[in-house]
Amino acid sequence: MGNTDTKKCILDVAEKLFARQGFHATSMRMLTSEAKVNLAAINYHFGSKEELIKSVMERRILPLNKIRIERLQRIKDIASAEGHVPDIREVLLAFIEPTFAFKESGIGAQDFISLIGRAFSDPKPTVRKLFMEMVGPVFQLLFELLCDSLPSMPKNIVLLRLHFMLGAMAHPMNMSQMCQLIPNGTAIKMDSVSLTDEFVNFVTKGMEAPL
Amino acid sequence: MGNTDTKKCILDVAEKLFARQGFHATSMRMLTSEAKVNLAAINYHFGSKEELIKSVMERRILPLNKIRIERLQRIKDIASAEGHVPDIREVLLAFIEPTFAFKESGIGAQDFISLIGRAFSDPKPTVRKLFMEMVGPVFQLLFELLCDSLPSMPKNIVLLRLHFMLGAMAHPMNMSQMCQLIPNGTAIKMDSVSLTDEFVNFVTKGMEAPL
DNA sequence: ACACAATTAAAACGATCGTTTAAATCAAAC
DNA sequence: GTTTGATTTAAACGATCGTTTTAATTGTGT
């Protein structure tokens, strides 16, 4: 089963290059030469570049979604059983923490985080659609829980703020060396725990903001 | 001087297509055929595709930056003269309002807003660098004013939150039909005034969040 | 009307893209 | 050891990319 080796090698390299250069800017020849496999290997094992993109995203997103949905559902169940509204900070944490924590989960995970940001803003509708189909149910559940947590807030405002949050999440994601955005000596160096903490602080207050 | 006509026509079309499809995914042939000019016209008038990208961004960003810097500088001067710290909401408004207000400033302006989001997250370093050189001074001034407004906040936290904000800004920007992100009937329809208001509400609270 | 520069037009350039084909190699079953 | 199916290899496919070239056209000043 050398099969497994080749496929995994391609997936790993694709994850890295897609994250760092984008989908469109990464050619089959870059991928296969970096992975040290034949040019035709991608078409043989995955069918096409498009399906490789799908495989790369699925490999990480599906397990991540499973974790997020479990945590969100648990909050929903507990709140429902105990007859109170879910805590907004807990809801946000359940969604955000697994994402950022992924960075320390294994090799290439950091690159995958960038990948999510890329999928968000990719020019090609097919890529965005692919991504949205994968994360749609999670977003839906998150949205419902946010509405529950903020019962006095109009739903369209909650949705708008959710978009703000997702953008805020995606942006640092595809900025590997985002420190030098501001021509300033100040460097940002953070482990995923601190980053999660800072981010949840930020968006919790934003979500709770009075109208 | 048909010159002006052709150049302007190319710039308008490029702004539209770059915003909707991204820089890399928009070819010279798409641009010239949509603009109804000859294929060689872009190279003749702008030199290269890269320089066209630069021209497209400069045409809008430079005037926008002028407005933002004036407003920010005025806040800085007043605060300094009156011996108090600038108001955080005013600072954010000075930066955000001109950006979103641009939508109603003329034809194609909506597309330009998307364009900024694209430049932020473009895979090509040359594009990001180009953009950063254009907006660097504005970001620097904004950063300084934010630090002044939040004197008790560590500068690296301010910088981190500024990144969150810029991401939150950029994301809705390149989502023309972002309503359908969540598979939900709720639609988001907003004029730039309401959007600005909602966004400033959100990020002000986030920026002020206690550690 | 003529000369001259600026602009537009049509065609081709080499390079690279994703994909396909057909032969070579490998692995395991009989 | 041979056969059979899976995998790898090398080469080529047509399409499109950004750019350049050469010629035709337009506009302007004298």
CSV table of C-alpha atoms (C1' of nucleotides) in Angstrom, one decimal:
chain,number,residue,atom,x,y,z
A,1,MET,CA,0.0,0.0,0.0
A,2,GLY,CA,2.4,2.6,-1.1
A,3,ASN,CA,-0.8,4.3,-2.1
A,4,THR,CA,-1.4,5.7,1.4
A,5,ASP,CA,2.1,7.2,1.4
A,6,THR,CA,1.8,9.0,-1.8
A,7,LYS,CA,-1.7,10.3,-1.1
A,8,LYS,CA,-0.7,11.5,2.4
A,9,CYS,CA,2.4,13.1,1.0
A,10,ILE,CA,0.4,15.0,-1.6
A,11,LEU,CA,-2.1,16.1,1.0
A,12,ASP,CA,0.5,17.4,3.3
A,13,VAL,CA,2.3,19.3,0.6
A,14,ALA,CA,-0.9,20.7,-0.8
A,15,GLU,CA,-2.0,21.9,2.6
A,16,LYS,CA,1.3,23.8,3.0
A,17,LEU,CA,1.4,25.3,-0.4
A,18,PHE,CA,-2.3,26.1,-0.7
A,19,ALA,CA,-2.1,27.9,2.7
A,20,ARG,CA,1.0,29.9,1.8
A,21,GLN,CA,0.3,30.7,-1.8
A,22,GLY,CA,-3.4,30.2,-2.3
A,23,PHE,CA,-5.2,27.6,-4.4
A,24,HIS,CA,-5.0,29.3,-7.8
A,25,ALA,CA,-1.4,30.3,-7.4
A,26,THR,CA,-0.2,26.8,-6.6
A,27,SER,CA,0.2,24.7,-9.7
A,28,MET,CA,0.2,20.9,-10.0
A,29,ARG,CA,3.9,21.0,-10.9
A,30,MET,CA,4.8,22.9,-7.7
A,31,LEU,CA,2.8,20.4,-5.7
A,32,THR,CA,4.2,17.2,-7.3
A,33,SER,CA,7.8,18.4,-7.4
A,34,GLU,CA,7.7,19.5,-3.8
A,35,ALA,CA,6.0,16.1,-2.8
A,36,LYS,CA,8.5,14.3,-5.0
A,37,VAL,CA,5.9,12.4,-6.9
A,38,ASN,CA,5.0,12.2,-10.6
A,39,LEU,CA,3.0,15.0,-12.1
A,40,ALA,CA,0.1,12.6,-12.9
A,41,ALA,CA,-0.1,11.4,-9.4
A,42,ILE,CA,-2.6,14.0,-8.3
A,43,ASN,CA,-5.0,13.3,-11.2
A,44,TYR,CA,-4.6,9.6,-10.6
A,45,HIS,CA,-5.3,9.6,-6.9
A,46,PHE,CA,-7.7,12.5,-6.6
A,47,GLY,CA,-9.1,13.0,-10.1
A,48,SER,CA,-8.5,16.7,-10.4
A,49,LYS,CA,-7.0,19.7,-8.7
A,50,GLU,CA,-10.4,20.8,-7.6
A,51,GLU,CA,-11.0,17.5,-5.9
A,52,LEU,CA,-7.6,17.7,-4.2
A,53,ILE,CA,-8.6,21.0,-2.8
A,54,LYS,CA,-11.7,19.4,-1.4
A,55,SER,CA,-9.8,16.5,0.1
A,56,VAL,CA,-7.3,18.8,1.7
A,57,MET,CA,-10.0,20.8,3.4
A,58,GLU,CA,-12.1,17.9,4.4
A,59,ARG,CA,-9.2,16.1,6.1
A,60,ARG,CA,-9.0,18.8,8.7
A,61,ILE,CA,-12.4,20.5,8.7
A,62,LEU,CA,-14.6,17.5,9.3
A,63,PRO,CA,-12.9,16.4,12.6
A,64,LEU,CA,-12.7,20.0,13.6
A,65,ASN,CA,-16.4,20.5,12.9
A,66,LYS,CA,-17.2,17.4,14.9
A,67,ILE,CA,-15.6,18.9,18.0
A,68,ARG,CA,-17.2,22.3,17.5
A,69,ILE,CA,-20.7,20.8,17.1
A,70,GLU,CA,-20.3,18.5,20.1
A,71,ARG,CA,-19.3,21.5,22.3
A,72,LEU,CA,-22.0,23.8,21.0
A,73,GLN,CA,-24.7,21.1,21.3
A,74,ARG,CA,-23.6,20.4,24.9
A,75,ILE,CA,-24.0,24.0,25.8
A,76,LYS,CA,-27.4,24.1,24.1
A,77,ASP,CA,-28.6,20.9,25.9
A,78,ILE,CA,-27.4,22.1,29.3
A,79,ALA,CA,-29.0,25.5,28.9
A,80,SER,CA,-32.2,24.0,27.8
A,81,ALA,CA,-32.2,21.4,30.6
A,82,GLU,CA,-31.4,24.0,33.3
A,83,GLY,CA,-33.8,26.5,31.8
A,84,HIS,CA,-31.5,29.4,31.3
A,85,VAL,CA,-30.0,31.2,28.4
A,86,PRO,CA,-26.5,30.0,27.2
A,87,ASP,CA,-23.6,32.2,28.2
A,88,ILE,CA,-22.3,34.2,25.3
A,89,ARG,CA,-18.7,33.8,26.2
A,90,GLU,CA,-19.0,30.0,26.5
A,91,VAL,CA,-20.7,29.8,23.1
A,92,LEU,CA,-18.0,31.8,21.4
A,93,LEU,CA,-15.3,29.8,23.2
A,94,ALA,CA,-16.8,26.5,22.1
A,95,PHE,CA,-16.5,27.7,18.5
A,96,ILE,CA,-13.1,29.5,18.6
A,97,GLU,CA,-11.0,27.4,21.0
A,98,PRO,CA,-10.9,24.2,18.9
A,99,THR,CA,-9.9,26.3,15.8
A,100,PHE,CA,-7.0,28.0,17.3
A,101,ALA,CA,-6.0,25.0,19.4
A,102,PHE,CA,-5.6,23.1,16.2
A,103,LYS,CA,-2.3,24.9,15.7
A,104,GLU,CA,-0.7,22.7,18.3
A,105,SER,CA,-2.4,19.5,17.2
A,106,GLY,CA,0.2,18.3,14.8
A,107,ILE,CA,2.5,19.0,11.9
A,108,GLY,CA,1.1,21.3,9.2
A,109,ALA,CA,-1.8,22.4,11.4
A,110,GLN,CA,-0.6,25.9,11.4
A,111,ASP,CA,-0.8,25.9,7.7
A,112,PHE,CA,-4.3,24.5,7.8
A,113,ILE,CA,-5.4,27.5,9.9
A,114,SER,CA,-4.2,29.8,7.1
A,115,LEU,CA,-6.1,27.6,4.7
A,116,ILE,CA,-9.4,28.3,6.3
A,117,GLY,CA,-8.8,32.0,5.9
A,118,ARG,CA,-8.0,31.4,2.2
A,119,ALA,CA,-11.2,29.4,1.6
A,120,PHE,CA,-13.2,32.2,3.1
A,121,SER,CA,-12.1,34.8,0.6
A,122,ASP,CA,-11.2,32.8,-2.5
A,123,PRO,CA,-12.3,34.5,-5.7
A,124,LYS,CA,-13.6,31.3,-7.2
A,125,PRO,CA,-17.2,30.6,-6.3
A,126,THR,CA,-16.6,26.8,-6.4
A,127,VAL,CA,-14.0,27.0,-3.6
A,128,ARG,CA,-16.2,29.2,-1.4
A,129,LYS,CA,-19.2,27.0,-2.1
A,130,LEU,CA,-17.2,23.9,-1.2
A,131,PHE,CA,-16.1,25.5,2.1
A,132,MET,CA,-19.6,26.8,2.9
A,133,GLU,CA,-21.1,23.4,2.5
A,134,MET,CA,-18.6,22.0,4.9
A,135,VAL,CA,-19.0,24.6,7.6
A,136,GLY,CA,-22.6,25.6,7.0
A,137,PRO,CA,-24.2,23.4,9.7
A,138,VAL,CA,-21.7,24.6,12.3
A,139,PHE,CA,-22.3,28.2,11.4
A,140,GLN,CA,-26.0,27.6,11.6
A,141,LEU,CA,-25.8,26.0,15.1
A,142,LEU,CA,-23.5,28.8,16.3
A,143,PHE,CA,-25.9,31.4,15.0
A,144,GLU,CA,-28.8,29.8,16.8
A,145,LEU,CA,-26.9,29.7,20.0
A,146,LEU,CA,-25.8,33.3,19.7
A,147,CYS,CA,-29.4,34.3,19.2
A,148,ASP,CA,-30.4,32.4,22.3
A,149,SER,CA,-27.6,34.0,24.3
A,150,LEU,CA,-28.7,37.5,23.2
A,151,PRO,CA,-32.5,37.2,23.3
A,152,SER,CA,-33.1,41.0,23.1
A,153,MET,CA,-30.9,41.4,20.1
A,154,PRO,CA,-32.5,41.5,16.6
A,155,LYS,CA,-31.4,38.4,14.6
A,156,ASN,CA,-30.1,40.3,11.7
A,157,ILE,CA,-27.8,42.3,14.0
A,158,VAL,CA,-26.5,39.0,15.5
A,159,LEU,CA,-25.9,37.7,12.0
A,160,LEU,CA,-24.1,40.9,11.0
A,161,ARG,CA,-21.9,40.7,14.1
A,162,LEU,CA,-21.2,37.1,13.4
A,163,HIS,CA,-19.8,38.1,10.1
A,164,PHE,CA,-17.6,40.7,11.7
A,165,MET,CA,-16.3,37.9,14.0
A,166,LEU,CA,-15.6,35.5,11.2
A,167,GLY,CA,-13.7,38.1,9.3
A,168,ALA,CA,-11.7,39.0,12.4
A,169,MET,CA,-10.9,35.3,12.7
A,170,ALA,CA,-10.0,34.7,9.1
A,171,HIS,CA,-7.7,37.7,8.8
A,172,PRO,CA,-5.0,36.8,11.3
A,173,MET,CA,-5.3,33.3,10.0
A,174,ASN,CA,-3.9,33.9,6.6
A,175,MET,CA,-1.3,36.4,7.8
A,176,SER,CA,1.5,34.2,8.8
A,177,GLN,CA,3.8,37.1,9.4
A,178,MET,CA,1.2,39.6,10.2
A,179,CYS,CA,3.4,41.4,12.7
A,180,GLN,CA,4.9,43.6,10.1
A,181,LEU,CA,1.5,45.0,9.0
A,182,ILE,CA,2.1,48.1,11.0
A,183,PRO,CA,5.6,49.5,10.4
A,184,ASN,CA,6.3,49.3,14.1
A,185,GLY,CA,8.7,47.5,16.2
A,186,THR,CA,6.0,45.9,18.3
A,187,ALA,CA,5.9,42.2,17.6
A,188,ILE,CA,3.0,39.9,18.2
A,189,LYS,CA,4.1,36.5,19.4
A,190,MET,CA,1.4,34.3,20.9
A,191,ASP,CA,0.6,30.7,21.8
A,192,SER,CA,-2.8,29.6,20.8
A,193,VAL,CA,-4.1,29.8,24.4
A,194,SER,CA,-3.3,33.5,24.7
A,195,LEU,CA,-4.6,34.2,21.2
A,196,THR,CA,-7.8,32.4,21.9
A,197,ASP,CA,-8.2,34.4,25.2
A,198,GLU,CA,-7.6,37.7,23.5
A,199,PHE,CA,-9.8,37.0,20.6
A,200,VAL,CA,-12.7,35.8,22.8
A,201,ASN,CA,-12.4,38.9,24.9
A,202,PHE,CA,-12.6,41.0,21.9
A,203,VAL,CA,-15.6,39.4,20.2
A,204,THR,CA,-17.5,38.8,23.4
A,205,LYS,CA,-17.6,42.5,24.1
A,206,GLY,CA,-18.4,43.2,20.5
A,207,MET,CA,-21.3,40.8,20.4
A,208,GLU,CA,-22.7,42.2,23.7
A,209,ALA,CA,-22.5,45.8,22.5
A,210,PRO,CA,-25.8,47.7,23.1
A,211,LEU,CA,-27.6,48.9,20.0
B,1,MET,CA,-7.2,62.9,-26.1
B,2,GLY,CA,-8.9,59.6,-26.5
B,3,ASN,CA,-6.1,58.5,-24.2
B,4,THR,CA,-8.0,59.5,-21.2
B,5,ASP,CA,-11.1,57.7,-22.3
B,6,THR,CA,-9.3,54.4,-22.8
B,7,LYS,CA,-7.3,54.6,-19.6
B,8,LYS,CA,-10.3,55.4,-17.5
B,9,CYS,CA,-12.4,52.7,-19.2
B,10,ILE,CA,-9.7,50.1,-18.4
B,11,LEU,CA,-9.4,51.3,-14.8
B,12,ASP,CA,-13.2,51.1,-14.3
B,13,VAL,CA,-13.4,47.6,-15.7
B,14,ALA,CA,-10.3,46.5,-13.9
B,15,GLU,CA,-11.7,47.7,-10.6
B,16,LYS,CA,-14.9,45.8,-11.2
B,17,LEU,CA,-13.4,42.5,-12.3
B,18,PHE,CA,-10.5,42.6,-9.8
B,19,ALA,CA,-12.9,43.1,-7.0
B,20,ARG,CA,-15.3,40.3,-8.1
B,21,GLN,CA,-12.8,37.7,-9.3
B,22,GLY,CA,-9.5,38.6,-7.7
B,23,PHE,CA,-6.3,39.9,-9.4
B,24,HIS,CA,-4.9,36.6,-10.5
B,25,ALA,CA,-8.2,35.1,-11.8
B,26,THR,CA,-8.8,38.1,-14.0
B,27,SER,CA,-6.9,37.9,-17.3
B,28,MET,CA,-5.9,40.6,-19.6
B,29,ARG,CA,-8.3,39.3,-22.2
B,30,MET,CA,-11.2,39.5,-19.9
B,31,LEU,CA,-10.3,43.0,-19.0
B,32,THR,CA,-9.8,44.2,-22.6
B,33,SER,CA,-12.8,42.5,-24.0
B,34,GLU,CA,-15.1,43.8,-21.3
B,35,ALA,CA,-13.6,47.3,-21.7
B,36,LYS,CA,-13.9,46.9,-25.5
B,37,VAL,CA,-10.3,47.9,-26.1
B,38,ASN,CA,-7.5,46.1,-27.8
B,39,LEU,CA,-5.6,43.5,-25.9
B,40,ALA,CA,-2.3,45.5,-26.1
B,41,ALA,CA,-3.9,48.6,-24.7
B,42,ILE,CA,-3.2,47.7,-21.1
B,43,ASN,CA,0.5,47.1,-21.8
B,44,TYR,CA,0.6,50.3,-23.8
B,45,HIS,CA,-1.0,52.5,-21.3
B,46,PHE,CA,0.1,50.9,-18.0
B,47,GLY,CA,3.1,48.8,-18.9
B,48,SER,CA,2.1,45.6,-17.3
B,49,LYS,CA,-0.7,43.9,-15.4
B,50,GLU,CA,1.1,44.5,-12.2
B,51,GLU,CA,1.2,48.2,-12.8
B,52,LEU,CA,-2.4,48.2,-13.7
B,53,ILE,CA,-3.2,46.7,-10.4
B,54,LYS,CA,-1.2,49.5,-8.7
B,55,SER,CA,-3.0,52.2,-10.7
B,56,VAL,CA,-6.4,50.7,-9.9
B,57,MET,CA,-5.7,50.7,-6.2
B,58,GLU,CA,-4.0,54.1,-6.1
B,59,ARG,CA,-6.8,55.9,-7.9
B,60,ARG,CA,-9.1,55.2,-4.9
B,61,ILE,CA,-6.9,54.6,-2.0
B,62,LEU,CA,-4.8,57.8,-2.2
B,63,PRO,CA,-7.8,60.2,-1.9
B,64,LEU,CA,-9.3,57.9,0.8
B,65,ASN,CA,-6.2,58.0,2.8
B,66,LYS,CA,-6.0,61.7,2.5
B,67,ILE,CA,-9.4,62.0,4.2
B,68,ARG,CA,-8.6,59.5,6.8
B,69,ILE,CA,-5.3,61.1,7.7
B,70,GLU,CA,-6.9,64.5,7.9
B,71,ARG,CA,-9.6,63.3,10.3
B,72,LEU,CA,-7.2,61.3,12.4
B,73,GLN,CA,-4.7,64.2,12.6
B,74,ARG,CA,-7.5,66.6,13.6
B,75,ILE,CA,-8.5,64.4,16.5
B,76,LYS,CA,-4.9,64.1,17.5
B,77,ASP,CA,-4.3,67.8,17.4
B,78,ILE,CA,-7.5,68.7,19.3
B,79,ALA,CA,-6.8,66.1,22.0
B,80,SER,CA,-3.3,67.4,22.3
B,81,ALA,CA,-4.4,71.0,22.5
B,82,GLU,CA,-7.1,70.4,25.0
B,83,GLY,CA,-4.9,68.1,27.1
B,84,HIS,CA,-7.1,65.0,27.1
B,85,VAL,CA,-7.0,61.6,25.6
B,86,PRO,CA,-8.7,61.1,22.2
B,87,ASP,CA,-12.0,59.4,22.4
B,88,ILE,CA,-11.7,55.8,21.1
B,89,ARG,CA,-15.0,55.8,19.3
B,90,GLU,CA,-14.2,59.0,17.5
B,91,VAL,CA,-10.8,57.6,16.4
B,92,LEU,CA,-12.4,54.5,15.1
B,93,LEU,CA,-15.1,56.4,13.3
B,94,ALA,CA,-12.6,58.7,11.7
B,95,PHE,CA,-10.9,55.6,10.1
B,96,ILE,CA,-14.0,53.5,9.3
B,97,GLU,CA,-16.6,56.1,8.2
B,98,PRO,CA,-14.7,57.3,5.1
B,99,THR,CA,-14.2,53.7,4.0
B,100,PHE,CA,-17.8,52.6,4.1
B,101,ALA,CA,-19.1,56.0,3.0
B,102,PHE,CA,-17.1,55.4,-0.2
B,103,LYS,CA,-19.8,53.1,-1.4
B,104,GLU,CA,-22.1,56.0,-2.1
B,105,SER,CA,-19.4,58.2,-3.6
B,106,GLY,CA,-19.8,57.1,-7.2
B,107,ILE,CA,-20.0,54.4,-9.7
B,108,GLY,CA,-17.9,51.4,-9.1
B,109,ALA,CA,-17.2,52.5,-5.5
B,110,GLN,CA,-18.8,49.4,-4.1
B,111,ASP,CA,-16.5,47.3,-6.1
B,112,PHE,CA,-13.5,49.2,-4.8
B,113,ILE,CA,-14.5,48.3,-1.3
B,114,SER,CA,-14.3,44.7,-2.2
B,115,LEU,CA,-10.9,45.4,-3.8
B,116,ILE,CA,-9.4,46.5,-0.5
B,117,GLY,CA,-10.4,43.2,1.1
B,118,ARG,CA,-8.8,41.4,-1.8
B,119,ALA,CA,-5.5,43.2,-1.5
B,120,PHE,CA,-5.4,42.4,2.2
B,121,SER,CA,-5.4,38.7,1.7
B,122,ASP,CA,-3.9,38.2,-1.7
B,123,PRO,CA,-1.5,35.3,-2.0
B,124,LYS,CA,1.0,37.2,-4.0
B,125,PRO,CA,3.5,39.1,-1.7
B,126,THR,CA,3.9,41.8,-4.4
B,127,VAL,CA,0.2,42.7,-4.2
B,128,ARG,CA,0.2,42.7,-0.4
B,129,LYS,CA,3.4,44.7,-0.3
B,130,LEU,CA,2.0,47.3,-2.7
B,131,PHE,CA,-1.1,47.6,-0.6
B,132,MET,CA,0.8,47.9,2.6
B,133,GLU,CA,3.0,50.6,1.3
B,134,MET,CA,-0.1,52.6,0.4
B,135,VAL,CA,-1.9,52.2,3.7
B,136,GLY,CA,1.0,51.9,6.0
B,137,PRO,CA,1.2,55.5,7.2
B,138,VAL,CA,-2.6,55.5,7.8
B,139,PHE,CA,-2.3,52.3,9.9
B,140,GLN,CA,0.6,53.8,11.8
B,141,LEU,CA,-1.3,56.9,12.7
B,142,LEU,CA,-4.4,55.0,13.6
B,143,PHE,CA,-2.3,52.7,15.8
B,144,GLU,CA,-0.8,55.6,17.6
B,145,LEU,CA,-4.1,57.2,18.3
B,146,LEU,CA,-5.6,54.0,19.5
B,147,CYS,CA,-2.7,53.6,21.9
B,148,ASP,CA,-3.3,57.2,23.1
B,149,SER,CA,-7.0,56.4,23.6
B,150,LEU,CA,-6.3,53.3,25.6
B,151,PRO,CA,-3.3,54.4,27.7
B,152,SER,CA,-3.6,51.5,30.2
B,153,MET,CA,-3.6,48.9,27.4
B,154,PRO,CA,-0.3,47.2,26.4
B,155,LYS,CA,0.6,48.3,22.9
B,156,ASN,CA,0.9,44.7,21.6
B,157,ILE,CA,-2.7,44.1,22.7
B,158,VAL,CA,-3.8,47.2,21.0
B,159,LEU,CA,-2.0,46.0,17.8
B,160,LEU,CA,-3.6,42.6,18.1
B,161,ARG,CA,-7.0,44.0,18.4
B,162,LEU,CA,-6.3,46.4,15.5
B,163,HIS,CA,-5.7,43.3,13.4
B,164,PHE,CA,-8.9,41.8,14.6
B,165,MET,CA,-10.7,44.9,13.5
B,166,LEU,CA,-9.0,45.1,10.1
B,167,GLY,CA,-10.0,41.5,9.5
B,168,ALA,CA,-13.5,42.2,10.5
B,169,MET,CA,-13.6,45.1,8.1
B,170,ALA,CA,-12.1,43.2,5.2
B,171,HIS,CA,-14.3,40.2,5.4
B,172,PRO,CA,-17.7,41.8,4.7
B,173,MET,CA,-15.9,43.8,2.1
B,174,ASN,CA,-15.2,41.0,-0.3
B,175,MET,CA,-18.4,39.3,0.4
B,176,SER,CA,-20.8,40.9,-2.1
B,177,GLN,CA,-23.6,38.6,-1.3
B,178,MET,CA,-22.5,37.7,2.2
B,179,CYS,CA,-26.1,37.2,3.3
B,180,GLN,CA,-26.2,33.6,2.2
B,181,LEU,CA,-23.2,32.6,4.4
B,182,ILE,CA,-25.6,31.3,7.0
B,183,PRO,CA,-28.2,29.0,5.4
B,184,ASN,CA,-30.8,31.2,7.0
B,185,GLY,CA,-33.7,33.3,5.7
B,186,THR,CA,-32.4,36.4,7.5
B,187,ALA,CA,-31.0,38.8,5.0
B,188,ILE,CA,-28.6,41.7,5.7
B,189,LYS,CA,-29.4,44.8,3.8
B,190,MET,CA,-27.8,48.0,4.9
B,191,ASP,CA,-26.9,51.4,3.8
B,192,SER,CA,-23.4,52.5,4.6
B,193,VAL,CA,-24.5,54.7,7.5
B,194,SER,CA,-26.1,51.8,9.3
B,195,LEU,CA,-23.3,49.5,8.5
B,196,THR,CA,-20.7,52.0,9.8
B,197,ASP,CA,-22.8,52.5,12.9
B,198,GLU,CA,-23.1,48.8,13.6
B,199,PHE,CA,-19.4,48.2,12.9
B,200,VAL,CA,-18.2,51.0,15.1
B,201,ASN,CA,-20.4,49.7,17.9
B,202,PHE,CA,-18.9,46.3,17.6
B,203,VAL,CA,-15.2,47.2,17.4
B,204,THR,CA,-15.4,50.0,20.0
B,205,LYS,CA,-16.6,47.6,22.6
B,206,GLY,CA,-14.0,45.0,21.5
B,207,MET,CA,-11.2,47.6,21.7
B,208,GLU,CA,-12.3,48.7,25.1
B,209,ALA,CA,-12.6,45.1,26.5
B,210,PRO,CA,-10.8,44.7,29.8
B,211,LEU,CA,-7.8,42.4,29.9
C,1,DA,C1',-1.6,68.9,-47.6
C,2,DC,C1',2.2,67.0,-45.3
C,3,DA,C1',5.1,65.1,-41.7
C,4,DC,C1',5.2,63.3,-37.2
C,5,DA,C1',3.9,61.5,-33.0
C,6,DA,C1',0.3,59.0,-30.4
C,7,DT,C1',-2.8,55.4,-30.3
C,8,DT,C1',-5.1,51.3,-31.9
C,9,DA,C1',-5.2,46.9,-34.3
C,10,DA,C1',-4.1,42.1,-35.5
C,11,DA,C1',-1.0,38.4,-35.0
C,12,DA,C1',2.3,35.8,-32.9
C,13,DC,C1',5.7,34.9,-29.1
C,14,DG,C1',7.3,31.7,-25.4
C,15,DA,C1',5.8,30.0,-21.0
C,16,DT,C1',2.8,27.7,-18.0
C,17,DC,C1',-1.6,25.8,-16.9
C,18,DG,C1',-4.5,21.2,-15.8
C,19,DT,C1',-5.2,17.0,-18.0
C,20,DT,C1',-4.6,12.8,-20.7
C,21,DT,C1',-2.3,9.0,-22.9
C,22,DA,C1',0.5,4.9,-23.3
C,23,DA,C1',4.2,2.5,-21.8
C,24,DA,C1',7.0,0.9,-17.8
C,25,DT,C1',7.3,-0.8,-13.1
C,26,DC,C1',5.6,-2.9,-9.0
C,27,DA,C1',3.0,-6.1,-5.9
C,28,DA,C1',0.5,-9.9,-4.7
C,29,DA,C1',-2.3,-14.3,-6.1
C,30,DC,C1',-2.5,-18.4,-8.3
D,1,DG,C1',7.0,-18.2,-12.7
D,2,DT,C1',3.4,-16.2,-14.7
D,3,DT,C1',-0.5,-13.4,-14.7
D,4,DT,C1',-3.3,-9.7,-13.3
D,5,DG,C1',-4.4,-5.3,-11.3
D,6,DA,C1',-2.5,-1.2,-9.1
D,7,DT,C1',0.8,2.4,-9.4
D,8,DT,C1',4.4,5.2,-11.4
D,9,DT,C1',6.7,7.2,-15.2
D,10,DA,C1',7.7,10.1,-19.3
D,11,DA,C1',5.8,12.6,-22.9
D,12,DA,C1',2.5,15.1,-25.1
D,13,DC,C1',-2.2,17.4,-25.4
D,14,DG,C1',-4.9,21.8,-26.2
D,15,DA,C1',-5.9,26.0,-23.7
D,16,DT,C1',-4.7,30.1,-21.8
D,17,DC,C1',-1.6,33.2,-19.7
D,18,DG,C1',1.1,38.1,-20.0
D,19,DT,C1',3.8,40.3,-23.3
D,20,DT,C1',5.9,41.8,-27.7
D,21,DT,C1',6.1,42.9,-32.4
D,22,DT,C1',4.7,45.1,-36.7
D,23,DA,C1',1.5,47.5,-39.2
D,24,DA,C1',-2.5,50.4,-39.7
D,25,DT,C1',-4.9,54.3,-38.0
D,26,DT,C1',-5.8,58.5,-35.8
D,27,DG,C1',-4.9,63.2,-34.3
D,28,DT,C1',-2.0,67.5,-34.3
D,29,DG,C1',1.0,71.3,-35.6
D,30,DT,C1',3.0,73.6,-39.4
